[in-house]
Structure formats: C-alpha cells, structure tokens
Amino acid sequence: MTTADPHRLTGAYALHALPDDERDAFERHLSGCEACAEEAAELSATAARLGLGTVVTPPAALRERVLRRITTVRQQSPGGPADPGPAPNRPRVRPLSRWALAACLAAAAALGGAVWQYERAEDALREARRAERTSGGIAAVLAAPDARTRTVALGDGSTGTVVVSRSRDEAVFVASGMPRPPGGKVYQLWFDDGGTGMRPAGLMDPGRADQAVLLRGAVDGASGMGVTVEPAGGSARPTSAPVAVLAFPA
C-alpha cells in the first residue's frame, strides 16, 4: 500500500475509494486487525445511512438542534499533545476524526429524516384509514333499504342531493358542479333541527366541485340540512345566508 499507516484507510475503504491493489492489501490487513475491521464496518454503515439521507427531508428544526448541541461538545485544542499511540496489548483508541464527526452528524440527520418520514407515513396511513371509513359510511347510507333522496338546483348549473337513512340515523350530501368558495372560505354543512337551530354537520372540500360528504353526527330528528359559506375551519353557528336548504325526504 502507498499509505504508510494502514489504520488510516478505513474511511477510504468504506467509501470504495481505494485502488484495486490497495483494497486487496487492506482487506488482508483487516483479517488481522480487529480495530480496523470494526471501524470499517461502522463507517460502511454510516455511508449507507448517508445515502438514505438523500431520499428523505429532515425536519427543519433538526439542523439547528444539531448545531446547538455541537457547541456543548469539548473539542481537542490545536497543537495539543501528540497521540502517544496504542500501549502494548491494549486496544487502539483513536480520537474521532473530523470526517468521522461529520459522518456521525450526517447519519444523525439521516436518522432524523427517517423518523420524520416514518411519522409522515403513519399520518398518511391514518388519513387513508379515515377516508376508507368515511367512504364505507357513505356507501352504507346510499345502499340502505330505506334511503330516501331529494335534489335541488343550487344555481350556476350546480345541484345538491341529500340522501337520508332513518334506520342508520345518517345522511349524505352529494354536490355536483359546486363553484369554489371565496379564498379563505369553506362550505359548511348543517342539520336543521326543525327550525329551532342549526347544528354543525361537517365541512366540504373547497377544491372539489363534485363530492359526497357523510354528514357528521346523527340525524336525530332533524327536518333538513343547509349549506353556508364560512371561514376556513368552520363556525360554531352560521355566519352567512344559506347557499342551499334541503328538507329531508319523508
């Protein structure tokens, strides 16, 4: 090998940066050097994690957290005493090189990104399950033997249809051609409790002109439903005139 000290080649070996002849010679060295074999394995694992780090987006706060923690780590002063080398019959312990420190920090970023990706995947899975339950609820109402429907024109060519199942005590609102609500607004659904009050029944997706929405909550004797335009996130009580009012079919 052209490098006098083979112990310094673990990083290059882990990154596959050695020429063929030096790699072969270093692998022969590994067979008799437990410390280098362990370090090469650890650096190879770190290099693999660095590769994984390119396919995930770490949380924005992770970089600041790592940099803040670095300030609490005591560094070896420049010009400090030279390493006296390993004592006889004692395992070699080397100070962490700048390359290894950077690799560890990058590995931490990759690991944090992997955790972030796992959390986002869990969020997506929960959302998919929630959507599946909602779709199942809509289908159950539409297919109920006692399902009754009523359709009204909402203007601008759009229509709204309400489907009610008294046996399930549930209702579905089906919109077709609904115009997009104004910016920062959303369509909110309401149960009309026989003229005594309006009960929140969920929000529509502002980005979809055609959609079916399972009204949130039980029909519970409501005589009909209404649709209003509300601030994003919805309101506790209607704050605008109804866009649509549909009486529930008998």
Coordinates of C-alpha atoms in Angstrom, one line a residue:
M1 CA 0.0 0.0 0.0
T2 CA 1.2 3.5 -0.8
T3 CA -0.1 4.8 2.6
A4 CA 2.4 4.0 5.4
D5 CA -0.2 3.5 8.1
P6 CA -3.0 1.1 7.0
H7 CA -5.1 2.2 10.0
R8 CA -5.8 5.4 8.3
L9 CA -7.5 3.8 5.3
T10 CA -10.7 2.7 6.9
G11 CA -12.7 5.7 5.6
A12 CA -11.5 5.4 2.1
Y13 CA -12.2 1.6 2.2
A14 CA -15.7 2.3 3.4
L15 CA -16.3 4.7 0.5
H16 CA -14.8 2.3 -2.1
A17 CA -12.2 4.9 -2.8
L18 CA -9.1 2.6 -2.8
P19 CA -7.5 1.3 -6.0
D20 CA -7.8 -2.4 -6.5
D21 CA -4.3 -3.3 -5.3
E22 CA -4.6 -1.2 -2.1
R23 CA -8.1 -2.5 -1.4
D24 CA -6.8 -6.1 -1.7
A25 CA -3.9 -5.3 0.6
F26 CA -6.1 -3.5 3.1
E27 CA -8.5 -6.5 3.2
R28 CA -5.6 -8.7 4.1
H29 CA -4.8 -6.2 6.9
L30 CA -8.4 -6.4 8.1
S31 CA -8.1 -10.1 8.7
G32 CA -5.5 -9.5 11.4
C33 CA -6.7 -6.1 12.8
E34 CA -9.9 -6.2 14.8
A35 CA -9.9 -2.5 15.5
C36 CA -9.8 -1.6 11.8
A37 CA -12.3 -4.3 10.9
E38 CA -14.8 -2.8 13.4
E39 CA -14.2 0.8 12.3
A40 CA -14.6 -0.1 8.6
A41 CA -17.9 -1.8 9.3
E42 CA -19.2 1.2 11.3
L43 CA -18.1 3.6 8.6
S44 CA -19.7 1.5 5.9
A45 CA -22.9 1.5 7.8
T46 CA -22.6 5.3 8.2
A47 CA -22.1 5.7 4.4
A48 CA -25.2 3.7 3.8
R49 CA -27.2 5.9 6.1
L50 CA -25.9 9.0 4.3
G51 CA -27.3 7.5 1.1
L52 CA -30.6 7.1 2.7
G53 CA -30.5 10.7 3.9
T54 CA -30.7 11.9 0.3
V55 CA -34.2 10.4 -0.2
V56 CA -35.9 12.0 2.9
T57 CA -36.4 15.5 4.1
P58 CA -35.2 16.0 7.6
P59 CA -37.3 18.3 9.9
A60 CA -36.4 21.9 9.6
A61 CA -35.5 22.1 13.3
L62 CA -33.0 19.2 13.2
R63 CA -30.1 21.3 11.7
E64 CA -30.4 24.0 14.4
R65 CA -30.7 21.3 17.1
V66 CA -27.5 19.5 15.9
L67 CA -25.6 22.8 15.6
R68 CA -26.7 23.8 19.1
R69 CA -25.5 20.5 20.6
I70 CA -22.1 20.8 18.9
T71 CA -21.4 23.8 21.0
T72 CA -21.6 21.7 24.1
V73 CA -19.0 19.1 22.9
R74 CA -15.5 19.8 24.1
Q75 CA -13.0 19.7 21.2
Q76 CA -9.3 18.9 21.3
S77 CA -7.3 22.1 21.1
P78 CA -5.0 22.7 18.1
G79 CA -1.4 21.9 18.9
G80 CA -2.3 19.6 21.8
P81 CA -0.1 16.7 22.8
A82 CA 0.5 14.1 20.2
D83 CA -1.1 10.8 20.4
P84 CA 1.4 8.5 22.1
G85 CA 0.0 5.6 20.2
P86 CA -1.6 2.4 21.5
A87 CA 0.0 0.8 24.5
P88 CA 1.2 -2.8 24.2
N89 CA -1.6 -5.3 24.5
R90 CA -4.2 -2.5 24.7
P91 CA -6.9 -1.9 22.0
R92 CA -6.1 1.2 19.9
V93 CA -8.5 4.1 20.7
R94 CA -8.3 6.9 18.2
P95 CA -9.8 10.4 18.6
L96 CA -12.8 11.0 16.4
S97 CA -11.6 12.5 13.1
R98 CA -13.3 15.5 11.5
W99 CA -14.5 13.1 8.7
A100 CA -16.0 10.7 11.2
L101 CA -17.6 13.5 13.2
A102 CA -19.2 14.9 10.0
A103 CA -20.4 11.4 9.1
C104 CA -21.9 10.9 12.5
L105 CA -23.7 14.2 12.2
A106 CA -24.9 13.4 8.8
A107 CA -26.0 10.0 10.0
A108 CA -28.0 11.7 12.7
A109 CA -29.6 13.9 10.1
A110 CA -30.5 10.8 8.0
L111 CA -31.9 9.0 11.0
G112 CA -33.9 12.1 11.9
G113 CA -35.2 12.2 8.3
A114 CA -36.1 8.5 8.5
V115 CA -38.0 9.2 11.7
W116 CA -39.8 12.1 10.1
Q117 CA -40.6 10.0 7.0
Y118 CA -42.0 7.2 9.2
E119 CA -44.2 9.7 11.1
R120 CA -45.5 11.2 7.8
A121 CA -46.2 7.6 6.6
E122 CA -48.1 6.9 9.8
D123 CA -50.1 10.2 9.2
A124 CA -50.8 9.1 5.7
L125 CA -51.9 5.7 6.8
R126 CA -54.3 7.2 9.4
E127 CA -55.7 9.5 6.8
A128 CA -56.2 6.6 4.4
R129 CA -58.0 4.6 7.1
R130 CA -60.2 7.6 8.0
A131 CA -61.1 8.1 4.3
E132 CA -61.8 4.4 3.9
R133 CA -64.2 4.5 6.9
T134 CA -65.9 7.7 5.5
S135 CA -66.3 6.1 2.1
G136 CA -67.7 3.0 3.7
G137 CA -70.2 5.1 5.7
I138 CA -71.3 6.9 2.5
A139 CA -71.8 3.7 0.7
A140 CA -73.8 2.2 3.6
V141 CA -76.2 5.2 3.6
L142 CA -76.6 5.1 -0.2
A143 CA -77.3 1.4 -0.2
A144 CA -79.6 1.4 2.9
P145 CA -83.0 -0.2 2.1
D146 CA -84.8 2.9 3.5
A147 CA -82.6 5.5 1.8
R148 CA -84.6 8.5 0.5
T149 CA -83.3 11.3 -1.7
R150 CA -84.1 14.9 -2.6
T151 CA -82.4 17.0 -5.2
V152 CA -82.4 20.8 -5.6
A153 CA -80.8 23.2 -8.0
L154 CA -78.2 25.4 -6.4
G155 CA -77.7 27.9 -9.2
D156 CA -74.9 28.2 -11.8
G157 CA -75.8 24.8 -13.0
S158 CA -74.8 23.1 -9.7
T159 CA -77.1 20.7 -7.9
G160 CA -77.3 19.2 -4.4
T161 CA -78.8 15.9 -3.3
V162 CA -79.4 14.7 0.2
V163 CA -79.7 11.0 1.0
V164 CA -81.2 10.1 4.3
S165 CA -81.4 6.7 6.0
R166 CA -83.6 6.8 9.1
S167 CA -82.6 3.2 10.1
R168 CA -79.0 4.3 10.2
D169 CA -79.8 7.8 11.5
E170 CA -77.3 9.2 9.0
A171 CA -77.4 11.5 5.9
V172 CA -75.1 12.1 2.9
F173 CA -74.9 15.3 0.9
V174 CA -73.9 14.9 -2.8
A175 CA -72.8 18.0 -4.6
S176 CA -72.4 18.4 -8.4
G177 CA -70.7 21.4 -10.0
M178 CA -70.3 23.4 -6.8
P179 CA -68.3 26.6 -7.5
R180 CA -65.1 27.1 -5.5
P181 CA -65.8 29.2 -2.4
P182 CA -64.0 32.5 -2.0
G183 CA -60.4 32.5 -0.7
G184 CA -60.1 31.6 2.9
K185 CA -63.7 30.3 3.0
V186 CA -65.2 26.8 3.0
Y187 CA -68.7 25.3 2.6
Q188 CA -70.1 24.1 5.9
L189 CA -73.0 21.7 6.3
W190 CA -75.7 22.0 9.0
F191 CA -78.5 19.9 10.4
D192 CA -81.8 22.0 10.6
D193 CA -83.4 20.9 13.9
G194 CA -86.9 21.8 12.9
G195 CA -86.3 25.5 12.8
T196 CA -85.0 25.6 16.4
G197 CA -81.4 25.8 15.5
M198 CA -78.6 24.8 13.1
R199 CA -76.3 22.0 14.2
P200 CA -72.7 21.8 12.6
A201 CA -72.5 18.7 10.4
G202 CA -69.1 18.9 8.8
L203 CA -67.1 20.7 6.1
M204 CA -66.8 20.2 2.3
D205 CA -63.6 20.0 0.4
P206 CA -63.2 23.6 -1.1
G207 CA -61.1 22.2 -4.0
R208 CA -63.7 19.8 -5.4
A209 CA -66.8 20.7 -7.4
D210 CA -68.2 17.2 -7.2
Q211 CA -68.2 15.3 -3.9
A212 CA -70.2 13.2 -1.5
V213 CA -70.0 14.1 2.2
L214 CA -71.2 12.0 5.1
L215 CA -72.8 14.5 7.5
R216 CA -71.1 14.4 10.9
G217 CA -73.4 13.3 13.7
A218 CA -76.8 11.6 13.8
V219 CA -79.8 12.9 12.0
D220 CA -81.6 12.7 15.4
G221 CA -84.9 14.1 14.2
A222 CA -83.5 16.9 12.1
S223 CA -86.0 18.2 9.5
G224 CA -83.4 19.1 6.9
M225 CA -80.0 20.5 6.2
G226 CA -78.3 23.6 5.0
V227 CA -75.1 24.8 3.4
T228 CA -73.4 28.1 4.2
V229 CA -70.1 29.8 3.4
E230 CA -67.9 30.0 6.5
P231 CA -64.3 30.9 7.4
A232 CA -61.8 28.1 6.8
G233 CA -62.1 25.7 9.7
G234 CA -65.8 26.3 10.1
S235 CA -68.0 28.1 12.6
A236 CA -70.0 27.1 15.6
R237 CA -73.1 28.9 14.2
P238 CA -73.9 30.0 10.6
T239 CA -72.5 33.4 9.8
S240 CA -73.9 33.8 6.3
A241 CA -77.1 33.3 4.4
P242 CA -77.6 29.7 3.3
V243 CA -76.3 28.7 -0.2
A244 CA -78.8 25.8 -0.1
V245 CA -81.5 24.5 2.2
L246 CA -82.9 20.9 1.7
A247 CA -85.7 19.4 3.6
F248 CA -85.2 15.8 4.4
P249 CA -87.5 13.4 2.4
A250 CA -90.2 11.7 4.4

